[in-house]
Coordinates of C-alpha atoms and ligand atoms in Angstrom, one line a residue:
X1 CA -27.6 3.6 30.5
X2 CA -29.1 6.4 29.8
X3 CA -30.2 7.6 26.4
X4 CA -27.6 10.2 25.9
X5 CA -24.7 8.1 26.7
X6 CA -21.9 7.9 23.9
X7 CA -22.1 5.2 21.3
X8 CA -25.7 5.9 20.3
X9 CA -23.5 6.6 17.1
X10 CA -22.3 3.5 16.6
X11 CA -23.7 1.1 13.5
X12 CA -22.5 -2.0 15.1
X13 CA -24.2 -1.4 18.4
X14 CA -27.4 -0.1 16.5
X15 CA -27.4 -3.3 14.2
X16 CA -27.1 -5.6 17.5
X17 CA -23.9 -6.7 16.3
X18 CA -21.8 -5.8 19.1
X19 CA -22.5 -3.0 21.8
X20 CA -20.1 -0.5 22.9
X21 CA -17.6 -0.5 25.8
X22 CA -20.1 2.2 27.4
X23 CA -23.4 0.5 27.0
X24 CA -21.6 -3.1 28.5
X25 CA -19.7 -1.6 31.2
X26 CA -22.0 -0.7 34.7
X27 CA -20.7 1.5 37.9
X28 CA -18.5 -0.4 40.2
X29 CA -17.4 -3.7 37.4
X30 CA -13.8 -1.5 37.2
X31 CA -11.3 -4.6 36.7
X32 CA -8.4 -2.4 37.8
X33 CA -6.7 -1.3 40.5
X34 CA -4.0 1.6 40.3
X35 CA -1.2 2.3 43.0
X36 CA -2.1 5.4 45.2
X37 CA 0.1 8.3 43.8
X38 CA 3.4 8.2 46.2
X39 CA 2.5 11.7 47.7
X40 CA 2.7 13.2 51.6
X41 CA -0.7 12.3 53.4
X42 CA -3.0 15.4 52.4
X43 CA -0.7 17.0 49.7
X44 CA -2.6 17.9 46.1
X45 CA -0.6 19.0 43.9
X46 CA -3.1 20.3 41.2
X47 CA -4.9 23.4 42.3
X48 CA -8.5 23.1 42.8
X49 CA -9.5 25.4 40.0
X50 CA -8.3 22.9 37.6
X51 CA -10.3 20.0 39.0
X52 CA -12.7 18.6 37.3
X53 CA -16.2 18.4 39.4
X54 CA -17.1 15.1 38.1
X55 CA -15.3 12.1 37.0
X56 CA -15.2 11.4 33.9
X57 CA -17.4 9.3 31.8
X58 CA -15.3 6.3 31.5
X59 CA -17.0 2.6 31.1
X60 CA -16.4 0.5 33.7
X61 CA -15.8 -3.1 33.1
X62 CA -13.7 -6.9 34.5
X63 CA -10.7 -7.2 32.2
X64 CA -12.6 -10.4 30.7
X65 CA -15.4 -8.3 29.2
X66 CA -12.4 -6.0 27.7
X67 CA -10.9 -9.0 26.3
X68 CA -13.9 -10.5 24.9
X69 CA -15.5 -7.1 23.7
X70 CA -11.7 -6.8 21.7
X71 CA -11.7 -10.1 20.4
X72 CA -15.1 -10.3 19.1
X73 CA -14.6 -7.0 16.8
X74 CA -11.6 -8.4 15.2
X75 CA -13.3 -11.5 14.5
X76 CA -15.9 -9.1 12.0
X77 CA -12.5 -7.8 10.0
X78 CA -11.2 -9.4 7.3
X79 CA -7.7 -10.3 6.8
X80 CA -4.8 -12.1 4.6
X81 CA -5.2 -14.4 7.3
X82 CA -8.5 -15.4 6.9
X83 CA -8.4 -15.5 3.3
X84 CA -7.5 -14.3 -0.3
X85 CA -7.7 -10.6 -0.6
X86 CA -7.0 -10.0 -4.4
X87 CA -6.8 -6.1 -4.1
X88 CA -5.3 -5.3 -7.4
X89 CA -2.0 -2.3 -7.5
X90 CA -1.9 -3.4 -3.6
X91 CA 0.0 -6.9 -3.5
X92 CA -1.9 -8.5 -0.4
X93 CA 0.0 -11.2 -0.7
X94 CA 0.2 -13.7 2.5
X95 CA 2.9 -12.2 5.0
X96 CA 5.5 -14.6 6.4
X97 CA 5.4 -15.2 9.9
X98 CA 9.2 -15.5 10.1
X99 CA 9.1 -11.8 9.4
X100 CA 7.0 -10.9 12.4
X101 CA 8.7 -13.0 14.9
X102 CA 12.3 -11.4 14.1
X103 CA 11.1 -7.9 13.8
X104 CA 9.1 -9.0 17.2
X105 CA 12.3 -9.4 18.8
X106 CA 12.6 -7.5 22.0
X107 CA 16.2 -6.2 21.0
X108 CA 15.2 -5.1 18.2
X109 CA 11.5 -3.4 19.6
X110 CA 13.8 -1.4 22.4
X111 CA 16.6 -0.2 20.4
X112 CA 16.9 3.5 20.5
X113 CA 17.2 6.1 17.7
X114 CA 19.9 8.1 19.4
X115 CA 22.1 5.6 20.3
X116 CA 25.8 6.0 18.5
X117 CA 26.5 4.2 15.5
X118 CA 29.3 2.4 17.4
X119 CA 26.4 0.6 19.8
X120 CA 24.4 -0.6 17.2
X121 CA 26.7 -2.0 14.1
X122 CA 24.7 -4.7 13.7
X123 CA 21.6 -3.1 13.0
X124 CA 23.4 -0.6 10.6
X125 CA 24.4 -3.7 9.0
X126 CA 20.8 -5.4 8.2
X127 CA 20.4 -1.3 6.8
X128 CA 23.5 -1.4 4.6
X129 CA 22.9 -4.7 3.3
X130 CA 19.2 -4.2 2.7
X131 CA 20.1 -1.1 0.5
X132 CA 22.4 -3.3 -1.4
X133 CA 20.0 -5.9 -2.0
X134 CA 17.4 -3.4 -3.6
X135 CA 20.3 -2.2 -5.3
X136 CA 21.0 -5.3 -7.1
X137 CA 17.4 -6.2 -7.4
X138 CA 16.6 -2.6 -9.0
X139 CA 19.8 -2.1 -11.0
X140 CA 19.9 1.4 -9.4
X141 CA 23.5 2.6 -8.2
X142 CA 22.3 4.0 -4.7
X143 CA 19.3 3.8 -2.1
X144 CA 18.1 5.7 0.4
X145 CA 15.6 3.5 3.3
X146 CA 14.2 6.6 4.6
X147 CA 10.8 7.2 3.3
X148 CA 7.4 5.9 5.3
X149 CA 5.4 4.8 1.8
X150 CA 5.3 4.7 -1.7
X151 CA 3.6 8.1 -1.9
X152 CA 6.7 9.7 -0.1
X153 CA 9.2 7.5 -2.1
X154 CA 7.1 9.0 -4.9
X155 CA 7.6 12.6 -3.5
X156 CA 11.5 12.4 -2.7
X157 CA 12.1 10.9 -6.0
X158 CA 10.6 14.2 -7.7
X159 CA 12.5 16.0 -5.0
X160 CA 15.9 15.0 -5.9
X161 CA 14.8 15.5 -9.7
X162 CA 14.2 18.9 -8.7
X163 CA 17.2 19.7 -6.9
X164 CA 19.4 18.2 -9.9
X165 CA 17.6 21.1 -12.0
X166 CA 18.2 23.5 -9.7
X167 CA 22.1 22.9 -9.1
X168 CA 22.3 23.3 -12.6
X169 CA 20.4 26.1 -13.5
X170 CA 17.8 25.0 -15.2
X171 CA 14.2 25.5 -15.0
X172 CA 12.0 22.6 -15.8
X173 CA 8.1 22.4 -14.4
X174 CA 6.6 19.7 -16.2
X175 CA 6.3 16.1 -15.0
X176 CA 4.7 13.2 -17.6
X177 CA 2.1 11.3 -16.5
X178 CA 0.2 8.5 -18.3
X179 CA -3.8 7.8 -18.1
X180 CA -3.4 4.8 -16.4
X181 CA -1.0 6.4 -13.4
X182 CA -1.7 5.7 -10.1
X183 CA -3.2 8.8 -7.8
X184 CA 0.0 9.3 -5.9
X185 CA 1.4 10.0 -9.0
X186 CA -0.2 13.3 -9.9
X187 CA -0.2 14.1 -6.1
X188 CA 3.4 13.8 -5.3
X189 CA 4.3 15.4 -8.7
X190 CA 2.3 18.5 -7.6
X191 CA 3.3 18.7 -3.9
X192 CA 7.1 18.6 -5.1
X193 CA 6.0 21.8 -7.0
X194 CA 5.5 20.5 -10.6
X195 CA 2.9 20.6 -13.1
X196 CA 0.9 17.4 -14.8
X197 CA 0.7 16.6 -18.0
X198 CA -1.6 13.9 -19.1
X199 CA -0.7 11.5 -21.7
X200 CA -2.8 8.7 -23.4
X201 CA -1.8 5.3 -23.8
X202 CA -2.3 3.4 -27.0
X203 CA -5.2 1.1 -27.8
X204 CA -3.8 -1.9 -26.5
X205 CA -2.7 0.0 -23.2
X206 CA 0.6 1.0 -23.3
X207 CA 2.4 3.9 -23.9
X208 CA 3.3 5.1 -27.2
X209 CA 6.7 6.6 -27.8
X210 CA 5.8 8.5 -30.0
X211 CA 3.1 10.3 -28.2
X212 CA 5.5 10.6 -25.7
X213 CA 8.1 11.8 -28.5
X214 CA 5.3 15.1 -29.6
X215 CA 4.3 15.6 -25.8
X216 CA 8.5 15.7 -23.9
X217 CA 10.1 19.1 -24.3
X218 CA 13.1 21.2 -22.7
X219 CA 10.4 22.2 -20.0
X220 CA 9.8 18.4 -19.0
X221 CA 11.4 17.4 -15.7
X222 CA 10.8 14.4 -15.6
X223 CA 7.9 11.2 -17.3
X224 CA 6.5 8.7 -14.2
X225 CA 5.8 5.4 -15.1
X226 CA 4.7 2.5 -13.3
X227 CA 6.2 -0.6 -15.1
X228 CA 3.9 -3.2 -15.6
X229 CA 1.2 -0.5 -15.5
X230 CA -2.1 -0.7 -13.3
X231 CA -3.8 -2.2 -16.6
X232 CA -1.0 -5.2 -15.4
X233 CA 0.4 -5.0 -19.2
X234 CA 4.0 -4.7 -19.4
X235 CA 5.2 -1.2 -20.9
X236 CA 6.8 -3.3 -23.5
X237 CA 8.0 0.0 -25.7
X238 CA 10.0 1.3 -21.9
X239 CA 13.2 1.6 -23.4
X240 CA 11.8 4.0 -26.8
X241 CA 9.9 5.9 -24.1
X242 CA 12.8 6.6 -22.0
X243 CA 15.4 7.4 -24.6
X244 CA 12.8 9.9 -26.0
X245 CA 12.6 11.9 -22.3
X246 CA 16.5 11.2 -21.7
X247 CA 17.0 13.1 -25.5
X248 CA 15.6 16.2 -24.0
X249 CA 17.4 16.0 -20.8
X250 CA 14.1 14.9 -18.4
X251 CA 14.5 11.6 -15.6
X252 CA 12.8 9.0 -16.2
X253 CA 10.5 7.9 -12.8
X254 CA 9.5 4.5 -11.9
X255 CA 6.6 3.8 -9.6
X256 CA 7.9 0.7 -8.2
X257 CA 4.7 -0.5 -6.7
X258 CA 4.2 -3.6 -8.8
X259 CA 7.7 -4.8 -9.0
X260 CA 6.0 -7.9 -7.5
X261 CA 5.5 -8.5 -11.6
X262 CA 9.2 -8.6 -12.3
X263 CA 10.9 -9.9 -9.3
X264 CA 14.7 -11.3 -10.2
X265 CA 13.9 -11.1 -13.5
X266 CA 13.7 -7.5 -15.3
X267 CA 15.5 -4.7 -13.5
X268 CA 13.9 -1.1 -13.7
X269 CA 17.4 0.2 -13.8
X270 CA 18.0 -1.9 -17.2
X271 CA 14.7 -0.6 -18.8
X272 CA 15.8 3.1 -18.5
X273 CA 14.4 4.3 -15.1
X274 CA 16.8 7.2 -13.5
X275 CA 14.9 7.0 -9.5
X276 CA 12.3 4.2 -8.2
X277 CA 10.4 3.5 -5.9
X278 CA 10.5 0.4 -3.6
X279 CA 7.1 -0.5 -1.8
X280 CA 8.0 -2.6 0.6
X281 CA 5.1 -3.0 1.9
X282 CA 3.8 -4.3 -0.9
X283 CA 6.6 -7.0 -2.2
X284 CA 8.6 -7.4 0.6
X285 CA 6.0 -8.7 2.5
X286 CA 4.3 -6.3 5.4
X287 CA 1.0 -6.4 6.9
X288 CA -0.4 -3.3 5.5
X289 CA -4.6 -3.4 5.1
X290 CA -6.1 0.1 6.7
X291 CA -3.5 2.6 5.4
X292 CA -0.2 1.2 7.3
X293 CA 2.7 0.5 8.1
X294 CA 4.8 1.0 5.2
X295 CA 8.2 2.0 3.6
X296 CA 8.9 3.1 0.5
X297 CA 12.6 3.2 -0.1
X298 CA 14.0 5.0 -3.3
X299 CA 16.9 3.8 -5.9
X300 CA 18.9 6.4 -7.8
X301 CA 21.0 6.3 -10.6
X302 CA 24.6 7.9 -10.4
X303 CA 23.5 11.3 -11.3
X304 CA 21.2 12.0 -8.5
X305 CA 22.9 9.9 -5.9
X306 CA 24.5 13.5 -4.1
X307 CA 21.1 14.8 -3.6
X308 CA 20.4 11.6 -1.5
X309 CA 18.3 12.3 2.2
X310 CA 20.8 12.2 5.4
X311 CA 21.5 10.4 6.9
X312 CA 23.6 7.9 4.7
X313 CA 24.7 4.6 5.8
X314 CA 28.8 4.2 4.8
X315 CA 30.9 1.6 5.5
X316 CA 34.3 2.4 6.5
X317 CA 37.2 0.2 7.3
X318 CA 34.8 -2.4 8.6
X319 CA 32.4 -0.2 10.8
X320 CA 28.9 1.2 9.9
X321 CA 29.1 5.1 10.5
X322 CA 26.1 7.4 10.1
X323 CA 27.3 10.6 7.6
X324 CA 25.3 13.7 7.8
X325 CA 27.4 16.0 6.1
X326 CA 26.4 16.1 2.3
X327 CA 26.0 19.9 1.5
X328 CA 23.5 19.1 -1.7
X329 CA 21.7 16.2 0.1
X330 CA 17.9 17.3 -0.4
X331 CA 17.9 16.9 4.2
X332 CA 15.4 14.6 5.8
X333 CA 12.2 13.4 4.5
X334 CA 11.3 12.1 7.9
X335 CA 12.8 11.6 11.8
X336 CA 15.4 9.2 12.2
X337 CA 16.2 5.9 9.7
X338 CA 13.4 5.0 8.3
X339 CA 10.4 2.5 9.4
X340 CA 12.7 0.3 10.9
X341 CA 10.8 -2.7 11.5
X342 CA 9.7 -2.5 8.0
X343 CA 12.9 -2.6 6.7
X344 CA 13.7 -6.0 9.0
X345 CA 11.0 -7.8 7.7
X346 CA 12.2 -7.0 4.0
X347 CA 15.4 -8.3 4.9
X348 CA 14.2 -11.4 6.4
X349 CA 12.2 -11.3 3.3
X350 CA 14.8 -11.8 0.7
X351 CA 17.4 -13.6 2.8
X352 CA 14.3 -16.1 3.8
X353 CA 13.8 -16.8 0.0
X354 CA 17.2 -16.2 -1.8
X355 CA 18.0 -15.1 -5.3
X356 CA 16.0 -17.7 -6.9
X357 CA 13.5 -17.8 -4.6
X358 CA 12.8 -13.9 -5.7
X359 CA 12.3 -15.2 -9.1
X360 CA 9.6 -17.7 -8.3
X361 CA 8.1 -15.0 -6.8
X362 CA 7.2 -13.5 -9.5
X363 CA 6.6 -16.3 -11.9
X364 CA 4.0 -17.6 -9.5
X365 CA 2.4 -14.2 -9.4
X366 CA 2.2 -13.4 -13.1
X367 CA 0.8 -17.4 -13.9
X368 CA -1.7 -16.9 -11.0
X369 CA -3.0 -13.8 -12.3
X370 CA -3.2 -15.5 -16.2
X371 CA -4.9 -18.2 -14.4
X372 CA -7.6 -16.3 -13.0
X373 CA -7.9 -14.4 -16.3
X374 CA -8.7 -17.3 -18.3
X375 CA -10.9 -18.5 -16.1
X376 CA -12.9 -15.3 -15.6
X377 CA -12.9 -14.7 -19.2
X378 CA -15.9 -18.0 -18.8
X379 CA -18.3 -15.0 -17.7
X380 CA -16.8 -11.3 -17.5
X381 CA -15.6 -8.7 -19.9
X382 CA -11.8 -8.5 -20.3
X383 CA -10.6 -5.8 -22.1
X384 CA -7.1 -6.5 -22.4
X385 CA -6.9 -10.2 -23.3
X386 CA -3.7 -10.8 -24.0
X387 CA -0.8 -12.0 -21.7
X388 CA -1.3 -10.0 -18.1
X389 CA 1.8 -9.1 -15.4
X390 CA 0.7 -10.1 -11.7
X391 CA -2.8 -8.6 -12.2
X392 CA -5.7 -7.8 -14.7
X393 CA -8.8 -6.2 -15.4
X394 CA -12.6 -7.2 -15.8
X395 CA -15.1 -5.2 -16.7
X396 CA -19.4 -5.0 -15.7
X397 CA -19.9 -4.7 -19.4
X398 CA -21.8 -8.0 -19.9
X399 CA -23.5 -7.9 -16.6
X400 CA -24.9 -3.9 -17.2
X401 CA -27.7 -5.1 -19.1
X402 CA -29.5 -6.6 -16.4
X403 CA -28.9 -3.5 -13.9
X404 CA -25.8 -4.7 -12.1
X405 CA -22.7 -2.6 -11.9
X406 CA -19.0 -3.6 -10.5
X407 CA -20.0 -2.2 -7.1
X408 CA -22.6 -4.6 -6.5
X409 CA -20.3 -7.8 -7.8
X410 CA -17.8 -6.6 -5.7
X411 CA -20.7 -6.8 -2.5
X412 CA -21.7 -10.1 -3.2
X413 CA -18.3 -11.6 -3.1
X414 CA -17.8 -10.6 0.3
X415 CA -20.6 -13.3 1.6
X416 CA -18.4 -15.5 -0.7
X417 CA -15.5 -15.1 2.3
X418 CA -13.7 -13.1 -0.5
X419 CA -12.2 -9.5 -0.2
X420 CA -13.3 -7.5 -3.1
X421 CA -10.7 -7.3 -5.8
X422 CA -10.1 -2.7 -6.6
X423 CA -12.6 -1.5 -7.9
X424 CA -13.4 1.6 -11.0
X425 CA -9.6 1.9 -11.1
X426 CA -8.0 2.4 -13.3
X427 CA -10.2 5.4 -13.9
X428 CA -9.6 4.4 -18.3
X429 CA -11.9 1.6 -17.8
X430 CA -15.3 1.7 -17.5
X431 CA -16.8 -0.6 -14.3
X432 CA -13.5 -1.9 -13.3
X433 CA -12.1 -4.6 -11.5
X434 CA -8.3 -4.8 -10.9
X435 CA -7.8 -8.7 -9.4
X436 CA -4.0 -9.5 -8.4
X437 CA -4.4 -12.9 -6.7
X438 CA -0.3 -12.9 -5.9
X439 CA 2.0 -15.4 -6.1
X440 CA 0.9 -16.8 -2.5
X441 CA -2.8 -18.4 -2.9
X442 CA -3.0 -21.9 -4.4
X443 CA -4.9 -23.1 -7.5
X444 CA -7.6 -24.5 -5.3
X445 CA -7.9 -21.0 -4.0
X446 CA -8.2 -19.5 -7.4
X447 CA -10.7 -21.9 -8.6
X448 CA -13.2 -20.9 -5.1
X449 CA -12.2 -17.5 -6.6
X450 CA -13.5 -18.3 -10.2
X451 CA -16.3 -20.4 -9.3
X452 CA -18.0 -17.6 -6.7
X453 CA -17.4 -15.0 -9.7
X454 CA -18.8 -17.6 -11.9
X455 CA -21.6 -18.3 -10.0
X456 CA -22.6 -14.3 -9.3
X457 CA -22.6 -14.1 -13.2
X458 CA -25.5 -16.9 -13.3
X459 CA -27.4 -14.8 -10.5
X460 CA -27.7 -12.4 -12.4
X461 CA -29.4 -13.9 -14.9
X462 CA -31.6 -15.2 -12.7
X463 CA -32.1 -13.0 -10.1
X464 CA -30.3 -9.7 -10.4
X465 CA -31.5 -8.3 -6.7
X466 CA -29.8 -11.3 -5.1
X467 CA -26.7 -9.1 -6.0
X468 CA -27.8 -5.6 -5.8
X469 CA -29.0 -6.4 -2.5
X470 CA -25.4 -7.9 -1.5
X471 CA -23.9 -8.5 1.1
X472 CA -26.2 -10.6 2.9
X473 CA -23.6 -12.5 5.3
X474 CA -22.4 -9.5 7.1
X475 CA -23.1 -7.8 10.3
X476 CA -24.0 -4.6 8.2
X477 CA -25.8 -5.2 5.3
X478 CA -25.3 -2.7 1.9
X479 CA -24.1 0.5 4.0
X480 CA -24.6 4.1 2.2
X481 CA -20.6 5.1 0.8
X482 CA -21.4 8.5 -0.2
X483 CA -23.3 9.3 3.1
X484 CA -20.4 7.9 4.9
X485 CA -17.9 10.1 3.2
X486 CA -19.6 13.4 3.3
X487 CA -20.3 12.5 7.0
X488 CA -18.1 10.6 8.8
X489 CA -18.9 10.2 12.0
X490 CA -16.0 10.5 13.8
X491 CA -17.0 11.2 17.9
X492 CA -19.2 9.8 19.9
X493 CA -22.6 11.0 21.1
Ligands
PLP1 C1 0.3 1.4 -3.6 C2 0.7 2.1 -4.8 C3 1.3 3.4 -4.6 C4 1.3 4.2 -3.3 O1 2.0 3.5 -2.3 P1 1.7 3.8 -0.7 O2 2.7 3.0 0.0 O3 0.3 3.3 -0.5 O4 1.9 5.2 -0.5 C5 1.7 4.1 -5.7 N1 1.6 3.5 -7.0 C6 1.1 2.3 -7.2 C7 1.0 1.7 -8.6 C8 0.6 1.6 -6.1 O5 0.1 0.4 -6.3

């Protein structure tokens, strides 16, 4: 091949890992064959001006070399599958395979958006009953499926906050947001067209109501709160907070993203939250590493159900019916229903496991993380050592003296066949690492855990590069982030 082929780019192919598609495939390997277009003997329908003069560049190889080529890169990825991936705020909990064989399911792959509501009652149904399980599990009165993520759950929560203020009349421009929120938070809360305000939480990492109390006025739309908060400490003061923004006349927000925490056992819509969040994704169980797919559903109480996205599901006389026609509905937040087979998989979800299988849920994932607490506490700053949700923080604080920071503890464990737990968020504590084990690894799982982590707080004692130098296991050694950001390389050749 010659030297300015495409792929010259590519770090895997430089490293020897791997090499591209272009540098294995040679003229005349093709493995396929392709019908001759059905067209009259001579005909050509393209006019010759917009021929190309060459063919193109394509690689040309047997379909086993494809294959093989295919499988081998996925084999460098890590996965839930291969083992425990204790990304903390993102719930990579294991993902039942019941859930991908029935939303697998070839009548349920094929089904078309258009079709009429009176073809497909049975899928309207798993939709209608899904709603009413987050319902009940959220104590919220309504629920729209539609949104793609928690970001846009996020965004049409504000949305609908913003259209109640504008039916009546009133001008409010200021949404709450604590240190500790999440970076959807501000993000949504300014694409929806309102202003941040910061708020500091108290020294042991909650909110204070009374800060919230001097900071809430008749300009405040709304206060966002994630509920246990991405410290994992539950907001126990929720109900002072929310009866000091509901005195003013501002909605109280939930960012549902951790309800893994509180699963059958504390409802947002008891604590005080008007609108929440429902990451999917995340609790109910879908594959979601790289940025997809997801669905973030949204709860309302009473007073904003009218502003609700169309379509709504309704159940009338025994049939499912789609209703459009709900003048102060805020419209559509994206095409069609919703990410369908999402939503299935949550619904085989919580019928797979049942009422008190929701509970165990989250008792296994909050005594998982306390587990993992106690036993990093052996070697690692903890800086909230009291009783943690589904998920904690350590700190680099012990391990700074000798020159080693939270990004190269985070390296090493990767050639321990660990994925990284979150790293320097939340942005309030210094060298963070956010580890949420979940509810599905098993206490021989969490000791590997604690005994890598354990044993790269020894190293570093003893021989601090080991870990600066880290990862050593991997196809790609320590790769440049910054570099990689400011210049992605993003074409070939
Ligand atoms: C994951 C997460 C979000 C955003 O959800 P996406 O589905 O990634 O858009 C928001 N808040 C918290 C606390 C989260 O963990």
């Amino acid at each position: 091949m010659n030297e300015e082929r495409p792929g010259r780019n590519d770090s895997l192919s430089r490293a020897g890992i791997e090499p591209t598609l272009f540098e294995i495939g040679r003229p005349g390997h093709g493995g396929y064959s392709l019908p001759r277009p059905p067209l009259p003997e001579g005909a050509d329908p393209i006019p010759g001006e917009l021929l190309r003069q060459d063919a193109p560049p394509l690689p040309e190889l047997a379909e086993p070399e494809v294959v093989r080529h295919f499988t081998r890169l996925s084999r460098l990825n890590f996965s839930i599958d291969i083992g425990m991936y204790p990304l903390g705020s993102c719930t990579m909990k294991y993902n039942p395979k019941i859930c991908e064989s029935v939303a697998g399911r070839r009548s349920l792959q094929s089904l078309h958006p258009y079709l009429p509501a009176s073809r497909v009652q049975g899928v309207l149904k798993l939709m209608f009953d899904l709603e009413q399980y987050l319902q009940e599990v959220s104590g919220m009165d309504a629920v729209s499926l539609q949104p793609s993520a928690g970001a846009q759950g996020e965004f049409l929560g504000l949305k609908l906050i913003a259209k109640y203020f504008e039916k009546k009349g009133e001008r409010r421009r200021k949404v709450l947001l604590p240190d500790t929120a999440h970076g959807t938070n501000p993000a949504s809360s300014a694409l929806a067209g309102f202003e941040v305000q910061e708020i500091k939480s108290g020294e042991k990492g909650i909110l204070d109501p009374r800060v919230v109390r001097k900071a809430v006025d008749e300009e405040t739309a709304a206060i966002m709160i994630t509920n246990p908060n991405t410290l994992g400490l539950f907001e126990s003061q929720i109900a002072k907070v929310a009866e000091a923004v509901h005195e003013k006349g501002g909605f109280v927000y939930g960012d549902g993203a951790n309800l893994n925490a509180i699963l059958g056992r504390a409802r947002p819509g008891d604590m005080g939250f008007d609108v929440v969040q429902f990451n999917l994704h995340k609790t109910f169980s879908t594959p979601h590493g790289g940025g997809g797919p997801g669905a973030g559903p949204v709860g309302v109480k009473q007073k904003l159900v009218p502003y609700l996205p169309v379509p709504r599901i309704r159940l009338s006389e025994g049939r499912y019916l789609l209703e459009d026609n709900l003048p102060d509905s805020v419209g559509r937040v994206r095409a069609f229903y919703g990410n369908f087979l999402v939503l299935v998989r949550a619904y085989v979800y919580i019928l797979s496991h049942g009422g008190d299988g929701m509970k165990e849920i989250s008792e296994r994932a909050v005594v998982c993380a306390n587990y993992l607490k106690e036993r990093m506490k052996e070697r690692y700053h903890v800086p909230f050592d009291g009783p943690c949700m589904h998920e904690f923080i350590a700190t680099d604080k012990f391990q700074k003296k000798q020159g080693v920071s939270t990004l190269d503890i985070a390296k090493r464990l990767i050639d321990f066949g660990f994925h990284p737990p979150t790293i320097y968020f939340p942005l309030v504590v210094h060298g963070a690492m956010m580890v949420e084990p979940t509810e599905t690894e098993s206490k021989a799982t969490l000791d590997r855990f604690a005994d890598a982590m354990r044993q790269i707080a020894d190293e570093i004692q003893e021989d601090p590069r080991r870990v600066q130098e880290a990862p050593h296991s991997t196809p790609c050694g320590r790769i440049n982030e910054v570099v990689a950001n400011r210049f992605p390389v993003l074409r070939w050749g």
